[in-house]
Each structure stands twice: as structure tokens, then as C-alpha cells.
Short mmCIF file of C-alpha atoms in Angstrom, two decimals:
data_model
loop_
_atom_site.label_atom_id
_atom_site.label_comp_id
_atom_site.label_asym_id
_atom_site.label_seq_id
_atom_site.Cartn_x
_atom_site.Cartn_y
_atom_site.Cartn_z
CA MET E 17 -7.52 23.51 -20.02
CA ARG E 18 -9.38 26.10 -17.98
CA HIS E 19 -10.03 23.53 -15.29
CA ARG E 20 -6.39 22.56 -15.10
CA LEU E 21 -5.26 26.20 -14.88
CA LYS E 22 -7.75 26.76 -12.09
CA ILE E 23 -6.31 23.81 -10.12
CA LEU E 24 -2.76 25.18 -10.61
CA ALA E 25 -3.89 28.58 -9.48
CA GLN E 26 -5.43 27.16 -6.35
CA ALA E 27 -2.17 25.32 -5.66
CA GLY E 28 -0.22 28.57 -5.89
CA LEU E 29 -2.61 30.37 -3.55
CA ILE E 30 -2.32 27.45 -1.03
CA ALA E 31 1.44 27.43 -1.32
CA LEU E 32 1.67 31.18 -0.64
CA ALA E 33 -0.72 30.93 2.32
CA ALA E 34 0.75 27.89 4.07
CA SER E 35 3.95 26.31 5.34
CA LEU E 36 5.41 22.79 6.35
CA VAL E 37 8.14 20.36 7.12
CA ILE E 38 6.40 17.00 7.70
CA THR E 39 7.94 15.19 10.61
CA ARG E 40 7.02 12.10 12.58
CA SER E 41 6.86 11.70 16.31
CA ALA E 42 8.30 8.12 16.24
CA GLY E 43 11.81 7.10 15.34
CA GLN E 44 13.04 7.32 11.80
CA LEU E 45 16.35 6.83 9.98
CA PRO E 46 18.14 10.07 9.17
CA PRO E 47 18.02 11.07 5.53
CA PRO E 48 20.89 9.82 3.38
CA SER E 49 24.18 11.62 4.08
CA GLN E 50 23.07 12.83 7.53
CA ASP E 51 24.83 11.48 10.58
CA PRO E 52 22.29 9.91 12.88
CA ASP E 53 24.21 11.01 15.95
CA THR E 54 24.67 14.63 14.95
CA LYS E 55 21.42 16.56 14.72
CA GLY E 56 21.21 18.82 11.58
CA SER E 57 24.61 18.01 10.20
CA ASN E 58 25.78 15.98 7.17
CA ALA E 59 28.13 13.07 7.63
CA ALA E 60 31.25 13.09 5.51
CA SER E 61 32.43 9.84 3.85
CA PRO E 62 36.09 9.34 3.32
CA GLU E 63 35.65 10.18 -0.42
CA HIS E 64 33.76 13.45 0.07
CA GLU E 65 34.12 16.72 1.90
CA PRO E 66 31.35 17.77 4.28
CA GLN E 67 28.62 19.88 2.70
CA ASP E 68 26.36 22.41 4.30
CA ASP E 69 22.80 21.33 4.96
CA PRO E 70 20.48 22.70 2.24
CA ILE E 71 17.54 24.82 3.30
CA VAL E 72 14.43 22.79 2.54
CA THR E 73 11.65 25.16 3.65
CA MET E 74 10.63 28.58 2.33
CA LEU E 75 10.64 30.00 5.83
CA PRO E 76 12.76 28.88 8.84
CA HIS E 77 11.16 27.33 11.93
CA ALA E 78 12.54 28.18 15.37
CA GLU E 79 13.46 25.13 17.43
CA ASP E 80 11.72 24.55 20.73
CA SER E 81 9.18 27.32 19.99
CA ARG E 82 5.81 27.37 21.82
CA TRP E 83 3.96 27.57 18.50
CA TRP E 84 4.06 26.15 15.04
CA LEU E 85 2.60 27.38 11.74
CA SER E 86 3.55 25.74 8.50
CA GLY E 87 2.03 24.24 5.34
CA GLN E 88 2.50 22.47 2.05
CA ALA E 89 1.15 22.17 -1.42
CA ASN E 90 1.57 18.99 -3.49
CA ILE E 91 0.49 18.82 -7.15
CA ILE E 92 0.74 15.51 -9.05
CA PHE E 93 0.09 15.30 -12.78
CA GLN E 94 -0.26 11.66 -13.99
CA GLY E 95 -0.76 10.18 -17.41
CA ARG E 96 -1.39 6.67 -18.72
CA LEU E 97 -0.68 5.14 -22.13
CA PRO E 98 -3.16 2.70 -23.73
CA PHE E 99 -2.57 -0.92 -22.75
CA HIS E 100 -3.88 -4.42 -23.72
CA SER E 101 -7.34 -5.32 -22.25
CA THR E 102 -9.77 -7.96 -23.50
CA TYR E 103 -12.62 -6.60 -21.42
CA GLU E 104 -13.49 -3.89 -18.79
CA GLY E 105 -15.96 -3.68 -15.97
CA PRO E 106 -17.49 -0.94 -13.82
CA ASN E 107 -14.45 -0.70 -11.57
CA SER E 108 -11.71 -1.27 -14.14
CA PHE E 109 -8.53 0.66 -14.62
CA ARG E 110 -9.39 2.04 -18.05
CA ASN E 111 -7.09 0.97 -20.96
CA SER E 112 -7.36 4.24 -22.94
CA ALA E 113 -4.89 7.09 -22.74
CA GLU E 114 -5.74 9.46 -19.91
CA TYR E 115 -4.25 12.14 -17.68
CA LYS E 116 -5.36 13.60 -14.36
CA THR E 117 -4.13 16.18 -11.85
CA SER E 118 -4.41 16.07 -8.07
CA LEU E 119 -3.76 18.85 -5.52
CA VAL E 120 -3.43 18.59 -1.79
CA GLY E 121 -2.74 21.68 0.38
CA THR E 122 -2.38 21.57 4.18
CA LEU E 123 -2.07 24.20 6.85
CA TYR E 124 -0.42 22.95 10.05
CA SER E 125 -0.73 24.73 13.38
CA ALA E 126 0.16 23.75 16.92
CA VAL E 127 0.89 25.42 20.30
CA ARG E 128 2.68 24.41 23.50
CA PRO E 129 0.92 25.89 26.58
CA THR E 130 4.11 25.58 28.65
CA HIS E 131 7.89 25.10 28.22
CA SER E 132 7.93 21.91 30.25
CA THR E 133 9.97 19.15 28.65
CA ARG E 134 9.12 16.36 31.12
CA TYR E 135 5.39 17.10 30.95
CA ASN E 136 4.97 18.66 27.57
CA THR E 137 1.55 19.32 25.96
CA ASP E 138 0.85 20.08 22.33
CA LEU E 139 -2.50 21.32 20.93
CA ILE E 140 -2.68 20.54 17.20
CA LEU E 141 -5.09 21.84 14.53
CA ASP E 142 -4.64 21.22 10.75
CA ILE E 143 -6.78 22.29 7.82
CA GLU E 144 -6.58 20.63 4.39
CA SER E 145 -7.93 20.79 0.90
CA ALA E 146 -7.81 17.86 -1.57
CA GLY E 147 -8.83 18.53 -5.20
CA GLY E 148 -8.47 16.96 -8.59
CA ARG E 149 -9.07 13.34 -9.63
CA GLY E 150 -7.13 10.12 -10.08
CA LEU E 151 -6.76 8.04 -13.29
CA SER E 152 -10.00 6.01 -13.78
CA GLN E 153 -11.47 7.79 -10.78
CA ALA E 154 -8.94 5.87 -8.59
CA LEU E 155 -10.52 2.53 -9.51
CA GLY E 156 -9.16 -0.71 -10.98
CA LEU E 157 -5.85 -1.06 -9.01
CA ALA E 158 -5.16 -2.43 -5.57
CA GLY E 159 -1.90 -0.51 -5.55
CA PHE E 160 -3.21 2.79 -6.91
CA THR E 161 -0.68 5.16 -8.47
CA ASN E 162 -1.36 8.34 -6.46
CA LEU E 163 -1.69 8.45 -2.65
CA ASP E 164 -2.95 12.01 -2.69
CA VAL E 165 -6.19 11.08 -4.56
CA VAL E 166 -9.45 11.13 -2.56
CA ARG E 167 -11.42 8.03 -3.66
CA ASN E 168 -14.72 9.96 -3.78
CA PRO E 169 -14.16 12.97 -6.11
CA ASN E 170 -17.70 14.19 -5.34
CA LEU E 171 -16.39 15.41 -1.97
CA GLY E 172 -14.82 18.31 -3.82
CA SER E 173 -11.95 20.53 -2.79
CA THR E 174 -13.66 22.47 0.02
CA PRO E 175 -11.24 22.80 2.97
CA TYR E 176 -11.92 20.46 5.83
CA LEU E 177 -10.61 19.92 9.37
CA ALA E 178 -7.99 17.20 8.89
CA ARG E 179 -6.52 16.88 12.35
CA TYR E 180 -7.32 18.08 15.86
CA GLN E 181 -5.32 16.54 18.69
CA ILE E 182 -4.14 16.87 22.24
CA HIS E 183 -0.62 15.40 22.57
CA GLN E 184 0.70 14.86 26.10
CA VAL E 185 4.17 13.70 27.06
CA ILE E 186 4.68 12.18 30.53
CA GLY E 187 8.40 11.89 31.28
CA LEU E 188 9.64 9.03 33.41
CA THR E 189 13.18 10.34 33.78
CA SER E 190 14.88 13.72 33.72
CA GLU E 191 17.44 12.56 31.15
CA THR E 192 16.48 13.87 27.71
CA THR E 193 17.22 13.15 24.04
CA ASP E 194 16.89 15.34 20.96
CA GLN E 195 13.95 15.02 18.53
CA GLN E 196 13.16 16.96 15.29
CA SER E 197 10.45 19.42 16.23
CA GLY E 198 7.54 19.51 13.83
CA PRO E 199 3.78 20.04 13.54
CA PHE E 200 2.91 16.89 15.54
CA ALA E 201 5.48 17.38 18.33
CA LEU E 202 6.94 20.77 19.03
CA ALA E 203 9.55 20.07 21.68
CA ALA E 204 13.14 19.87 20.54
CA SER E 205 14.01 17.42 23.33
CA VAL E 206 12.03 14.76 25.17
CA PRO E 207 12.64 12.42 28.10
CA VAL E 208 14.54 9.29 27.16
CA ARG E 209 11.85 7.18 28.85
CA ARG E 210 8.34 8.55 28.44
CA ILE E 211 4.69 7.90 27.81
CA GLU E 212 3.01 9.81 25.02
CA LEU E 213 -0.75 10.12 24.77
CA ARG E 214 -2.73 11.42 21.75
CA GLY E 215 -6.43 11.92 21.31
CA GLY E 216 -8.54 13.47 18.59
CA LYS E 217 -8.75 13.30 14.81
CA MET E 218 -5.81 11.89 12.90
CA THR E 219 -4.62 9.58 10.21
CA LEU E 220 -3.03 6.36 11.44
CA PRO E 221 0.08 6.36 9.15
CA ASP E 222 1.17 9.49 11.06
CA PHE E 223 2.05 7.25 13.99
CA PHE E 224 1.94 3.55 12.79
CA ASP E 225 3.85 1.75 10.03
CA ILE E 226 6.10 4.76 9.52
CA ASN E 227 8.98 4.30 7.15
CA SER E 228 11.34 7.17 6.38
CA ILE E 229 12.16 5.76 2.90
CA GLY E 230 8.67 4.79 1.81
CA SER E 231 5.88 6.75 3.56
CA ASP E 232 5.74 10.24 2.02
CA SER E 233 3.89 10.86 -1.21
CA HIS E 234 5.12 14.45 -1.18
CA LEU E 235 8.76 13.78 -1.77
CA GLN E 236 9.10 9.98 -2.19
CA PHE E 237 7.07 7.22 -3.82
CA MET E 238 3.43 7.80 -4.92
CA ASN E 239 1.91 4.36 -4.95
CA TRP E 240 -0.55 3.42 -2.12
CA THR E 241 0.98 0.00 -1.45
CA ILE E 242 4.62 1.33 -1.45
CA ASP E 243 3.91 4.27 0.86
CA ASN E 244 1.79 2.13 3.13
CA ASN E 245 1.34 -1.58 3.97
CA GLY E 246 -1.46 -2.54 1.55
CA ALA E 247 -2.73 -5.43 3.69
CA TRP E 248 -3.13 -3.02 6.70
CA ASP E 249 -6.87 -2.16 6.38
CA TYR E 250 -6.49 0.70 8.86
CA ALA E 251 -9.48 2.62 10.25
CA ALA E 252 -10.25 5.66 8.07
CA ASP E 253 -12.90 7.60 6.33
CA THR E 254 -12.74 8.25 2.57
CA ARG E 255 -10.10 10.96 3.04
CA GLY E 256 -7.96 8.70 5.34
CA TYR E 257 -8.82 10.27 8.72
CA THR E 258 -10.55 8.94 11.81
CA VAL E 259 -11.08 9.79 15.49
CA GLY E 260 -9.54 7.94 18.36
CA GLY E 261 -6.57 7.80 20.71
CA VAL E 262 -2.97 6.51 20.88
CA ALA E 263 -0.90 5.51 23.92
CA GLU E 264 2.85 5.01 23.44
CA TYR E 265 5.79 4.00 25.61
CA ASP E 266 9.24 5.02 24.45
CA ASP E 267 12.59 3.83 25.76
CA ARG E 268 16.20 4.23 24.52
CA ALA E 269 16.12 1.59 21.82
CA TRP E 270 12.47 0.50 21.58
CA SER E 271 8.86 1.70 21.67
CA ILE E 272 5.42 0.17 21.85
CA ARG E 273 2.20 1.91 20.91
CA TYR E 274 -1.53 1.04 20.95
CA GLY E 275 -4.44 2.89 19.39
CA ILE E 276 -8.18 2.45 19.06
CA PHE E 277 -10.15 4.40 16.39
CA ALA E 278 -13.60 4.73 14.82
CA MET E 279 -14.42 2.70 11.71
CA PRO E 280 -16.46 3.98 8.71
CA VAL E 281 -20.20 3.13 8.65
CA VAL E 282 -19.80 1.51 5.17
CA ALA E 283 -16.68 0.42 3.23
CA ASN E 284 -14.74 3.49 2.11
CA GLY E 285 -17.41 5.71 3.58
CA ILE E 286 -17.00 9.37 4.76
CA ASP E 287 -19.17 8.88 7.89
CA LEU E 288 -17.74 7.22 10.99
CA ASP E 289 -19.60 4.73 13.24
CA TRP E 290 -19.52 6.21 16.75
CA ALA E 291 -20.72 3.00 18.45
CA PHE E 292 -17.28 1.82 19.60
CA SER E 293 -18.84 -1.25 21.25
CA ARG E 294 -19.71 -2.69 17.78
CA ALA E 295 -17.26 -0.97 15.44
CA HIS E 296 -13.64 0.02 16.07
CA GLY E 297 -10.13 -0.53 14.83
CA GLN E 298 -7.36 -1.60 17.24
CA ASN E 299 -3.73 -1.33 16.37
CA THR E 300 -0.57 -2.42 18.30
CA GLU E 301 2.98 -1.86 17.09
CA PHE E 302 6.40 -2.71 18.52
CA GLU E 303 9.41 -0.72 17.25
CA LEU E 304 13.06 -1.72 17.69
CA ARG E 305 15.72 0.86 16.78
CA HIS E 306 18.63 -1.41 15.94
CA GLY E 307 20.40 -1.85 12.70
CA TRP E 308 21.11 -5.11 10.82
CA ILE E 309 24.48 -3.69 9.57
CA ARG E 310 27.27 -2.85 11.96
CA HIS E 311 27.69 0.84 12.66
CA GLN E 312 24.66 1.71 10.49
CA PRO E 313 21.26 2.63 11.99
CA GLY E 314 18.17 0.61 11.33
CA ILE E 315 14.59 0.23 12.58
CA SER E 316 12.14 -2.70 12.54
CA ARG E 317 8.47 -2.50 13.36
CA VAL E 318 5.86 -5.26 13.90
CA LEU E 319 2.19 -4.24 13.61
CA TYR E 320 -1.03 -6.09 14.52
CA PHE E 321 -4.49 -4.79 13.77
CA ALA E 322 -8.05 -5.99 14.47
CA ASN E 323 -11.06 -4.27 13.05
CA ARG E 324 -14.71 -4.73 13.94
CA ALA E 325 -17.28 -3.24 11.63
CA HIS E 326 -20.47 -4.01 9.62
CA MET E 327 -18.57 -6.15 7.13
CA GLY E 328 -19.61 -8.87 4.70
CA THR E 329 -17.80 -12.12 3.79
CA TYR E 330 -16.79 -13.06 0.27
CA ARG E 331 -17.82 -16.74 0.66
CA GLU E 332 -21.40 -15.87 1.72
CA ALA E 333 -21.75 -13.53 -1.24
CA ASN E 334 -20.35 -16.11 -3.65
CA ASP E 335 -22.63 -18.86 -2.28
CA ALA E 336 -25.75 -16.62 -2.44
CA PHE E 337 -25.02 -15.87 -6.15
CA LEU E 338 -24.24 -19.49 -7.07
CA ASN E 339 -27.47 -20.84 -5.40
CA GLY E 340 -29.58 -18.22 -7.09
CA THR E 341 -30.42 -16.10 -4.04
CA ASP E 342 -28.66 -13.02 -5.47
CA SER E 343 -28.76 -12.05 -9.11
CA THR E 344 -25.12 -10.68 -8.80
CA PRO E 345 -22.46 -11.26 -6.15
CA THR E 346 -23.02 -8.35 -3.64
CA ILE E 347 -21.02 -8.51 -0.46
CA THR E 348 -22.87 -5.66 1.20
CA LYS E 349 -25.97 -7.90 1.28
CA HIS E 350 -24.16 -10.23 3.69
CA ALA E 351 -22.75 -7.83 6.21
CA HIS E 352 -22.77 -8.55 9.92
CA PHE E 353 -22.35 -6.11 12.84
CA GLY E 354 -19.18 -6.79 14.85
CA ALA E 355 -17.49 -8.84 12.12
CA LEU E 356 -13.76 -9.17 12.75
CA LYS E 357 -11.01 -8.55 10.22
CA TYR E 358 -7.45 -8.88 11.49
CA GLY E 359 -3.87 -9.04 10.23
CA PHE E 360 -0.23 -8.09 10.83
CA GLY E 361 2.66 -6.39 9.14
CA TYR E 362 6.42 -6.14 9.31
CA ASN E 363 8.27 -2.97 8.38
CA THR E 364 12.06 -2.45 8.29
CA GLU E 365 14.44 0.27 7.15
CA GLN E 366 18.28 0.20 7.11
CA SER E 367 21.09 2.60 6.22
CA VAL E 368 23.64 0.88 4.04
CA SER E 369 26.07 3.88 3.70
CA ALA E 370 26.08 7.65 4.14
CA ASP E 371 24.08 7.98 0.87
CA MET E 372 22.04 4.82 0.50
CA ARG E 373 19.07 3.36 2.49
CA VAL E 374 16.90 0.27 1.87
CA PHE E 375 13.50 -0.75 3.17
CA GLY E 376 11.00 -3.60 3.12
CA ARG E 377 7.47 -4.46 4.20
CA PHE E 378 5.31 -7.57 4.54
CA GLY E 379 1.61 -7.60 5.25
CA TRP E 380 -1.10 -10.20 5.69
CA ASN E 381 -4.77 -10.15 6.71
CA GLU E 382 -7.36 -12.95 7.01
CA GLY E 383 -8.98 -11.94 3.70
CA GLN E 384 -12.36 -13.60 4.40
CA HIS E 385 -14.11 -10.31 5.19
CA GLU E 386 -14.44 -7.47 2.74
CA SER E 387 -11.70 -4.94 2.16
CA TYR E 388 -13.16 -2.01 4.09
CA ALA E 389 -11.15 1.11 4.57
CA TYR E 390 -7.82 1.22 2.70
CA THR E 391 -7.45 -1.03 -0.40
CA GLU E 392 -8.15 -4.48 -1.71
CA VAL E 393 -5.03 -6.37 -0.62
CA ASP E 394 -4.81 -9.46 1.55
CA GLN E 395 -1.07 -10.05 1.29
CA THR E 396 1.81 -7.82 0.21
CA PHE E 397 5.59 -7.81 -0.09
CA SER E 398 7.54 -4.66 -0.94
CA GLY E 399 11.11 -3.49 -0.97
CA GLY E 400 13.23 -0.66 -2.31
CA MET E 401 15.99 1.82 -1.78
CA ASP E 402 16.83 5.48 -2.10
CA TYR E 403 20.11 7.24 -2.88
CA SER E 404 21.20 10.75 -1.94
CA GLY E 405 22.41 13.17 -4.65
CA ARG E 406 25.29 14.24 -2.48
CA ARG E 407 27.84 12.51 -4.74
CA TRP E 408 26.93 14.83 -7.62
CA GLY E 409 26.79 17.95 -5.46
CA ARG E 410 23.00 17.90 -4.73
CA PRO E 411 22.49 16.56 -1.18
CA ALA E 412 18.76 17.20 -1.10
CA ASP E 413 18.09 15.39 -4.36
CA LYS E 414 17.04 11.75 -4.23
CA VAL E 415 16.72 8.86 -6.69
CA ALA E 416 14.83 5.66 -5.62
CA ILE E 417 13.30 2.45 -6.87
CA ALA E 418 10.80 0.07 -5.21
CA VAL E 419 8.78 -3.04 -6.09
CA VAL E 420 5.61 -4.29 -4.53
CA THR E 421 3.67 -7.43 -5.22
CA ASN E 422 0.05 -7.73 -3.88
CA ALA E 423 -2.36 -10.68 -3.63
CA ILE E 424 -5.88 -11.56 -2.52
CA LYS E 425 -7.30 -14.79 -1.04
CA ARG E 426 -9.22 -17.47 -2.94
CA ASP E 427 -12.80 -16.34 -1.92
CA HIS E 428 -11.89 -12.73 -2.81
CA GLN E 429 -10.60 -13.95 -6.18
CA GLU E 430 -13.84 -15.95 -6.82
CA TYR E 431 -16.03 -12.94 -5.94
CA LEU E 432 -14.36 -10.77 -8.56
CA LYS E 433 -14.39 -13.59 -11.13
CA LEU E 434 -18.14 -14.05 -10.70
CA GLY E 435 -18.64 -10.35 -11.42
CA GLY E 436 -18.74 -8.94 -7.87
CA LEU E 437 -17.58 -5.35 -7.13
CA GLY E 438 -15.40 -4.20 -4.30
CA PHE E 439 -15.08 -0.53 -3.51
CA LEU E 440 -12.03 -0.41 -5.80
CA LEU E 441 -12.00 -3.47 -8.04
CA GLY E 442 -14.36 -5.21 -10.49
CA ASP E 443 -13.47 -5.99 -14.10
CA GLY E 444 -16.60 -8.17 -14.51
CA ASN E 445 -14.36 -11.25 -14.68
CA LEU E 446 -10.95 -12.24 -13.39
CA ASN E 447 -8.04 -14.35 -14.65
CA TYR E 448 -6.16 -14.10 -11.41
CA GLY E 449 -2.47 -13.12 -11.06
CA ARG E 450 -0.56 -11.18 -8.50
CA GLU E 451 -0.59 -7.42 -9.07
CA THR E 452 3.06 -6.39 -9.24
CA ILE E 453 4.27 -2.76 -9.44
CA VAL E 454 7.68 -1.24 -9.97
CA GLU E 455 8.11 2.45 -9.23
CA SER E 456 11.05 4.75 -9.61
CA TYR E 457 11.44 8.50 -9.07
CA TYR E 458 13.94 11.34 -9.06
CA THR E 459 13.28 14.29 -6.77
CA LEU E 460 15.01 17.58 -7.59
CA HIS E 461 15.48 20.19 -4.92
CA ALA E 462 15.09 23.40 -6.91
CA TRP E 463 15.31 26.05 -4.24
CA ARG E 464 14.63 26.25 -0.51
CA GLY E 465 11.22 24.49 -0.02
CA LEU E 466 10.54 23.93 -3.72
CA PHE E 467 10.90 20.37 -5.19
CA TYR E 468 10.10 18.73 -8.45
CA SER E 469 9.88 15.06 -9.19
CA VAL E 470 9.58 12.76 -12.18
CA ASP E 471 8.12 9.27 -11.57
CA VAL E 472 7.33 6.17 -13.56
CA GLN E 473 5.24 3.10 -12.53
CA HIS E 474 4.92 -0.22 -14.35
CA ILE E 475 1.86 -2.23 -13.30
CA ASN E 476 1.67 -5.93 -14.17
CA ASN E 477 -1.80 -7.60 -13.89
CA PRO E 478 -3.76 -4.47 -12.90
CA GLY E 479 -6.53 -5.38 -10.52
CA TYR E 480 -4.98 -8.91 -10.26
CA ASN E 481 -6.13 -9.66 -13.86
CA ARG E 482 -3.83 -11.46 -16.31
CA ASP E 483 -6.17 -10.54 -19.12
CA ARG E 484 -5.31 -6.87 -18.77
CA GLY E 485 -2.04 -4.89 -18.86
CA PRO E 486 0.74 -4.36 -18.32
CA ALA E 487 0.17 -0.61 -17.79
CA TRP E 488 2.65 2.25 -17.61
CA VAL E 489 1.90 5.49 -15.62
CA GLY E 490 4.15 8.51 -15.72
CA SER E 491 3.98 11.37 -13.22
CA VAL E 492 5.34 14.92 -12.63
CA ARG E 493 5.14 16.39 -9.15
CA ALA E 494 5.65 19.88 -7.79
CA HIS E 495 5.88 20.27 -4.06
CA VAL E 496 6.31 23.36 -1.82
CA ASP E 497 7.12 23.36 1.94
CA PHE E 498 6.77 26.49 3.98
#
């Protein structure tokens, strides 16, 4: 109890010291009930009168300011009921009742050296602390239930430098368009056609595979493979950050971006390999801002990634065990420098009405090389929707549901069946089946930047194992934006 009270006290101190509204530099759908063509206003449907925009931060942020200071605190309490399991291994999702608490606090800061719109520069520096633990030490599930959990709890909650970046806009026209200013892009307007360059430390989901319905564990879904594309093994250290650069071209209705980043030295490792000639992650994404429904905004994104790193192959590890060379299947014994892992993803989001939005993702990777940086998924399908509380007089409330189904390739299945361990999975045996997760939440806007959420997740075949589960996980979340 004392430990939990200490975590809650730390959360309160971080919340009082920091401030945030998380925004993205790339295009997103407006939140439900907001008119996409009217910045900062709510769209009225024929059945409802217009409502004032709710205040969703503790402190206001001036638009087009030359500096930014904000922060957030996110506390997630999760519990699990006992479930059926005929056996467990070293990396299993435990079948006993359990509860854990996680805490992430972030301080965002940025400055614009000049007021130039056409050639704007942002200097960005963020500090973060991640504490607490996940259920079963964040092991045993490909689609883990809490995106805020750091997979190596031994790193502790000591604050660390999360992001440092230089962001440069090069305008190709004097015509401008509005954008929502935030900690990653301070300008309230940008050229319609422009090049954007970023370099430094960052997390790739800040700029790739963005989805305004399913990307934010602070106010939306919590599951790893709903908030991100599980088959996208994006370059990252244990905490989810890496160093590299992004170049992006933006036009009226489309964008294209490319990034190259450092890979970890070992799978899920905290240290990065600085030899870019042998280890790097390359990512290319095309974004089209065009709806599938007439008069309703929508966005589609196609992503390709190619990682080179010191990776092993499942088939070599399996063969070495079966012919007696290795006493247990161990993929790290069969790693090769410069090994290539590649894949692609599709991501779409669509407004259906003033209050309802839907989204979907598909992801695939070649699956022969070990899962290295994100999670153990070789193929994924996900889809879901959210609905604004405007109809019952609470425009900042949101209710949502999503489903994701994940899979791994045959060699990966055999490796786990023979008793091999990945960095997340390993029951000691495997009766393979797709891991399918349904998640639903309700987020309540309590006051200004204070939000509470209740969330439930149903997990069928945890860790792709038909001999275990299904499992239920319930969550309560408190979130503060300043």
C-alpha cells in the first residue's frame, strides 16, 4: 500500500509541475463534433444546438507564441482476474489474480527563434519519467494491455531526456493554412506546400502511423496493438525512443515522409547501435487526406519499413535445436549483422457523422527474423470507432470500442512451441491460435484538463496459445493535461 501511495504522490507532483496538450504535426481528423473546416469550433447537427468548446487543459496556451511549456501525468491502474491455463513458462501472462499501477509524466518545452511562417524553426526539449510496472512484468501478450509500461522495470522512474529535436519548415509558397499549435510544432499557420525536416531524439509514432482515433494511450485505447500497428517493428530503445531524422513534403491533400533511425544493439535493448552502416531503421509513409464518405473528412496512410540490425532467424534457431546443436531454441545464438526485417502497414480513419468516427489498420512483416524492437506480431488487423458525448451534453467525453487480431508466421510459432523465448513471449509450449483482443473505454472529462477513464479488455488466446485464456483485464485511468 505504501508503494502505491508513493506512486500516486509522485503523479500529483508531476501533474502540478507540468503541462500539455499532445498534438501531432501531421494531418488528423477533427475530434467528434468539431467541424474540420472551422478551427476551434463545434459543428452543430440538425438535431442539436451548438455547444461551447470545453476547456481541456488546466492552463491556456497562447496561439502562435514563440515558446511552449506544458506537461501531462497519466496514471493507469490495471487488474486481472484468474483464467484457465494448463501450463506457464518464463514469459507467460500469469493466470493468477494481479493488479499493477503505471505512471508516466512528461514535461514538454519548445521555442521558436523567429516569427517566420515560411521558414519557421522549432527547438524542442522534453523530459519524462515512467514508473510502476505492468501485469506479469509486461510479458506473455503480443498485444499488451498498457502502452505506458516500460518493458524493463529495472530502469526505474528516474527522469530522462525523452526528446530533443530541431524542426525546420521550408515553405514553398506564401499561401498558408491553419494548424493546431503544440509541443512539436508551435506555429499556428504553415505554408500549404512545404518541406519539414526533423532531427534528434524522438519516438516514431509521433510522426508515422498516426491515427486520431487509435494512437493515444492518455485519453483513448491502452492496448499496444490498437494504439499502434503491431506488425510495425519500429526502431526504438526499451522506452520507445531513438535518434534519427525525418524529411516530409506536405501539399494540400497529401504528404509523404521518410525517416532513418538508430536500432537497438539487442532486441528490446536500452542501448542504440550507432553504426548506421550496419544497423538502422528506414520508414516511408504516404498520406492522403480524402474521405471515403461524401462530405465527411477521412485520411489514409500507407507505411513501409525496413530494419537492419544484429537479428537472428527463427528457422536457424529451430534447426539448431532439432539437430542437437543447441540444448534449447535460442534465437540470439543465430544473429547476423545487417539482417533485414521489412514490412508494411495500412492505416485509415473516417468521420461518419458529427459525433462518430471509425478507424482501421492492417500490418504485415516478413516474420522470418526475430521480433526486435516493438512486439511479437507478424500480421495484424484492427478496427474500431469512437463516439462523442455531445448528445448527452458532455462534448469532451468519449466512448469507444475496438478489436485487434494478431498472428505470427509458422517458424515463429514452431520456435515458441519448442520452448524458445522471445523478448515478450514464451509459455514453454504452444497450441497456436490468433491472439484476438476486444477493448472498450469511456473517458469522462471531469474539469478542465482532468480526465478519468474506465476500460475493459478481453484477450482470447493470450500469447497465441489456445491452451490458455481467455483473460479479462480491467483498468482505471486518471489523466491531467496542463
